[in-house]
Coordinates of C-alpha atoms in Angstrom, one line a residue:
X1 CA 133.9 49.9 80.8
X2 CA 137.6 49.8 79.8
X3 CA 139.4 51.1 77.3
X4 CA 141.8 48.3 77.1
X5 CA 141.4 47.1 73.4
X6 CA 142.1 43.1 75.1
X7 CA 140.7 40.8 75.4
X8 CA 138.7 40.6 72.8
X9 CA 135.1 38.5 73.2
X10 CA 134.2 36.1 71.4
X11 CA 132.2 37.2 68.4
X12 CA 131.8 40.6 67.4
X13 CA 134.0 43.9 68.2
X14 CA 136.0 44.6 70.9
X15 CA 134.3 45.4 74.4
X16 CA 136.2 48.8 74.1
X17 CA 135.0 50.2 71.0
X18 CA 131.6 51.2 72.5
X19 CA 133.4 53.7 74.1
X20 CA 136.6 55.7 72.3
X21 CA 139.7 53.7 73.2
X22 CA 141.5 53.9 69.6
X23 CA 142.8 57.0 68.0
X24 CA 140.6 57.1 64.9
X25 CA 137.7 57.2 67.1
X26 CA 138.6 60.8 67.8
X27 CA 138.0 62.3 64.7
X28 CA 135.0 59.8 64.0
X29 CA 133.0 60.5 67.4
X30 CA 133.5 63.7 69.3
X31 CA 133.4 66.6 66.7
X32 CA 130.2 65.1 65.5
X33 CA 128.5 65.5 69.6
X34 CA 129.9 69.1 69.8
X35 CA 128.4 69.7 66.6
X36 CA 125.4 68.1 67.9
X37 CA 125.6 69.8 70.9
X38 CA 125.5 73.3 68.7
X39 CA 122.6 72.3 66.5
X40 CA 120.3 71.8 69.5
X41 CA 121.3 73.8 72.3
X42 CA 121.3 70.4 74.2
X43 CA 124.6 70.3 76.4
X44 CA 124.0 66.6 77.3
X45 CA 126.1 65.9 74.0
X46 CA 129.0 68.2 74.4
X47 CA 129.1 66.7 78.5
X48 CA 129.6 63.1 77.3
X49 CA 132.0 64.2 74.2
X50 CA 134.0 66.3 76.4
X51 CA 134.2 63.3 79.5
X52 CA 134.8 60.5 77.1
X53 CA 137.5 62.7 74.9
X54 CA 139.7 63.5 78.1
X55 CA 139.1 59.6 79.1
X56 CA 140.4 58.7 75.6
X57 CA 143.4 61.0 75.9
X58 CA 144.4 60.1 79.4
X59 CA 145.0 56.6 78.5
X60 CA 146.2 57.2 75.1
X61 CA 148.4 60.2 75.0
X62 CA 151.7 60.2 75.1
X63 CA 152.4 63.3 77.8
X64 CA 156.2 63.3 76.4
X65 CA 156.5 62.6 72.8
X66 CA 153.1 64.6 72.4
X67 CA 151.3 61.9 70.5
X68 CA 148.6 59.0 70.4
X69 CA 148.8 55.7 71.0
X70 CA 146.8 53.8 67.9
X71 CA 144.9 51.8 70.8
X72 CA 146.0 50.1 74.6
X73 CA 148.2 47.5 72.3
X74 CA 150.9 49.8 71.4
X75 CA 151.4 51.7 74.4
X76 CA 154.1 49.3 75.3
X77 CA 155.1 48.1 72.1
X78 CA 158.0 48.8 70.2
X79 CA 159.4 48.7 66.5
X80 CA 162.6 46.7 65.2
X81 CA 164.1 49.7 66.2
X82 CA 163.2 50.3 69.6
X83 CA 161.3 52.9 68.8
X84 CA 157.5 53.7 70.3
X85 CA 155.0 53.5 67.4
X86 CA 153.1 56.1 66.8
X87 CA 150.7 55.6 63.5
X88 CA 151.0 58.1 61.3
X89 CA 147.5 58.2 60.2
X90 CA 146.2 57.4 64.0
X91 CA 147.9 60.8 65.2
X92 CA 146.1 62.1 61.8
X93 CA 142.8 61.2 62.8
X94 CA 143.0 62.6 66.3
X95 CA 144.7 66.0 65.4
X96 CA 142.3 66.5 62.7
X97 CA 139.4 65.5 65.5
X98 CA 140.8 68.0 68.1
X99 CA 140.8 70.7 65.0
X100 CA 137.1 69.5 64.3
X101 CA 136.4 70.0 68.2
X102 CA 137.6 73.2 68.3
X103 CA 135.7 74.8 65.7
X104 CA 132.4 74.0 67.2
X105 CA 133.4 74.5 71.3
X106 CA 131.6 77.2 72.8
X107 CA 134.7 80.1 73.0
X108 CA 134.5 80.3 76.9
X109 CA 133.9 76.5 77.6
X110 CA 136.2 75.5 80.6
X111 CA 137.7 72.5 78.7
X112 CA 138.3 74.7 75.8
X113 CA 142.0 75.9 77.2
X114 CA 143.0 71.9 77.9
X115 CA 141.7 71.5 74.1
X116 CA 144.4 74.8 72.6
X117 CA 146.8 73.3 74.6
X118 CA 147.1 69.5 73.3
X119 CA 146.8 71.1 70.0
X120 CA 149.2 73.6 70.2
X121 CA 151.5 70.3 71.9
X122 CA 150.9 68.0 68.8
X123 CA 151.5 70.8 66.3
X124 CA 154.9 71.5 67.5
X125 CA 155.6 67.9 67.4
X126 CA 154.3 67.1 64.3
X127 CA 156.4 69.5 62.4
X128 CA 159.5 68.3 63.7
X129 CA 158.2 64.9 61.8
X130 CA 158.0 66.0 58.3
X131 CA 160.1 63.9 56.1
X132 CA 162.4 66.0 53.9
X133 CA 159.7 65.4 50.7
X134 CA 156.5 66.8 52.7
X135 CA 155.4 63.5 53.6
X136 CA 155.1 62.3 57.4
X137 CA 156.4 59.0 57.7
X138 CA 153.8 56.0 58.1
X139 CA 155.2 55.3 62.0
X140 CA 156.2 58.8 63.1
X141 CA 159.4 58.3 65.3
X142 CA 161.0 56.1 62.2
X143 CA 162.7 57.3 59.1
X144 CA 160.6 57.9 55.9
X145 CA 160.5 55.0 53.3
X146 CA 157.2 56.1 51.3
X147 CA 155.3 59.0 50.6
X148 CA 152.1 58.9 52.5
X149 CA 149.4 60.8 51.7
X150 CA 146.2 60.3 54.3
X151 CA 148.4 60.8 57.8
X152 CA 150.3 63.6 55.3
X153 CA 145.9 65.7 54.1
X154 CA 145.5 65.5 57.7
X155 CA 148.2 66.9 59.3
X156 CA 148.3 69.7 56.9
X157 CA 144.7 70.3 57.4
X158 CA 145.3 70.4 61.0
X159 CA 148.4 73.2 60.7
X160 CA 146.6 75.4 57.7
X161 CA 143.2 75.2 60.3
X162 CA 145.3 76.2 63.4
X163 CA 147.3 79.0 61.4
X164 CA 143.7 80.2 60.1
X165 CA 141.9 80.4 63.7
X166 CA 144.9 82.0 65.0
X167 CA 146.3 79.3 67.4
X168 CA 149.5 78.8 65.1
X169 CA 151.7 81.2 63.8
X170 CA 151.9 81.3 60.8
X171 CA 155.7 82.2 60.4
X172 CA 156.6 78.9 62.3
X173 CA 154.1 76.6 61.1
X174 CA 154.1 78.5 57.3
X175 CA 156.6 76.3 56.1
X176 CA 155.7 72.7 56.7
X177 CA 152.1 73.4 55.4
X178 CA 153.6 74.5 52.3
X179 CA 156.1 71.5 51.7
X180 CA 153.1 69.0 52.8
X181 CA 151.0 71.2 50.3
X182 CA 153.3 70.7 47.4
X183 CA 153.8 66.9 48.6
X184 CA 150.3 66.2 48.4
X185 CA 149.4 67.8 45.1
X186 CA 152.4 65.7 43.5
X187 CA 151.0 62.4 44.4
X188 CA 147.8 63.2 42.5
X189 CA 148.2 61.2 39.1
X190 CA 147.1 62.8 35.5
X191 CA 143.7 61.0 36.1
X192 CA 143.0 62.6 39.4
X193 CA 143.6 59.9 41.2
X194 CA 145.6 60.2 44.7
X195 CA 148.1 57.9 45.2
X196 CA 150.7 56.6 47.8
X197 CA 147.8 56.3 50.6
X198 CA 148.1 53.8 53.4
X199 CA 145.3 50.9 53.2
X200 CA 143.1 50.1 55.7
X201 CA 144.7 49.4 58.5
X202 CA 145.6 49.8 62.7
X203 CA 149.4 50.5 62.6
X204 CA 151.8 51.5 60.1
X205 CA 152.6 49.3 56.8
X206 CA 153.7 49.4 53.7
X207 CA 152.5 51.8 50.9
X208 CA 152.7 51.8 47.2
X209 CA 152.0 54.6 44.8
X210 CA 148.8 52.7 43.4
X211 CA 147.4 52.6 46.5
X212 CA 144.3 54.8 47.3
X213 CA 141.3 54.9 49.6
X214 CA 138.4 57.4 49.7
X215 CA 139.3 58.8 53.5
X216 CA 142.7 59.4 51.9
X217 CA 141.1 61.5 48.9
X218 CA 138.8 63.0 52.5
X219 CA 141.8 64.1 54.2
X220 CA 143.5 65.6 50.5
X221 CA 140.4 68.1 50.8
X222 CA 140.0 68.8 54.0
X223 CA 143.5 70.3 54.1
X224 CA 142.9 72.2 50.6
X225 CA 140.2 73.9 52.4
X226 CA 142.4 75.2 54.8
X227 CA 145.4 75.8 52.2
X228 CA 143.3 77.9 50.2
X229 CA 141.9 80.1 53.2
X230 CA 145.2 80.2 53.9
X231 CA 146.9 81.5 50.3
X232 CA 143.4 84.1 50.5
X233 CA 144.4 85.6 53.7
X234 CA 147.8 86.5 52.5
X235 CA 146.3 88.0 49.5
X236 CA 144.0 90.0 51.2
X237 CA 146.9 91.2 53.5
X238 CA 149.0 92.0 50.6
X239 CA 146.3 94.3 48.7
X240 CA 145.7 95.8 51.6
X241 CA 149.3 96.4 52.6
X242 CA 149.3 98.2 48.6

């Protein structure tokens, strides 16, 4: 079946999204398999996560900026600008994923080299991204207009994880996950609510500081998981360096 998101049939979702031929899909579909896979010693599940990733990523991966496509309609599409669009929040979803995938891979799997690598890829892209606030921009390649928080909890999930696990360094990486850190904790209003996140959607758009959606408030603590691992570590360094 093809991962073309057109045409479209008549009633119902597209052909395409029984398999994984958008970028959300990545962090929605895969790590749950390998996870499965891991439960029950069954590795019929990690086989068909790790085929249909790879088939995913061939099609949608960008092999020179080092990012995703949203889905097959945006490969060739372009903003005002000229630019390629690359969805914030998309390229959030599937970092996070590939993060997620990680964690549960068997250490000496054969993919699990192809898996380091893409990460290690999007990571040094992604910090070259950061707007000068903390905030990644809603399309990546375009200057930042908003704060955006959901494409923003991901990405620093994604750095603080790889710094944690050893695949990032943390003197390179150290500083964007502390400006995206300080970013996210100042869109958090006095009633705890998070702000400034990017509605539902499948390409970039515009944001206001009301705006707020429960995957954004997912991705805030996914990457405050990390952060605080993170801020632990260098503790525990620093009493034992006393």
């Amino acid at each position: 079946m093809s991962l073309d998101f057109e045409p479209k049939p008549a009633k119902g979702d597209p052909y395409c999204q029984v398999r994984w031929c958008w970028s959300d899909a990545i962090f929605m579909a895969p790590p749950a398999w390998v996870s499965l896979s891991k439960a029950t010693g069954d590795k019929r599940y990690l086989d068909h996560a790790d085929r249909e990733f790879w088939a995913t990523t061939d099609y949608l991966y960008d092999k020179t900026d080092h990012l995703y496509f949203r889905d097959s309609r945006f490969i060739k599409r372009r903003s005002e600008a000229g630019a390629k669009i690359f969805w914030g929040r998309g390229n959030g979803w599937a970092y996070a994923g590939i993060a997620r995938i990680l964690q549960d891979l068997p250490a000496h799997h054969p993919s699990r080299p192809k898996y380091e690598a893409i990460f290690k890829q999007m990571s040094a892209k992604i910090v070259t991204l950061q707007g000068a606030d903390g905030y990644w921009p809603v399309s990546l390649l375009e200057p930042q207009k908003t704060p955006e928080t959901s494409g923003t909890g991901f990405f620093v999930y994604g750095l603080a994880w790889g710094v944690n696990h050893g695949l990032l360094s943390r003197a390179k990486y150290g500083p964007a996950i502390d400006k995206g850190w300080k970013a996210l904790d100042a869109a958090v209003e006095p009633d705890g609510r998070l702000g400034w996140v990017q509605r539902v959607g499948v390409a970039p758009d515009q944001v206001g500081r009301d705006d707020t959606q429960l995957y954004g408030v997912g991705a805030f603590l996914l990457s405050a998981s990390e952060v605080r691992k993170l801020a632990q570590g260098s503790a525990s360094k620093g009493q034992t360096s006393r």
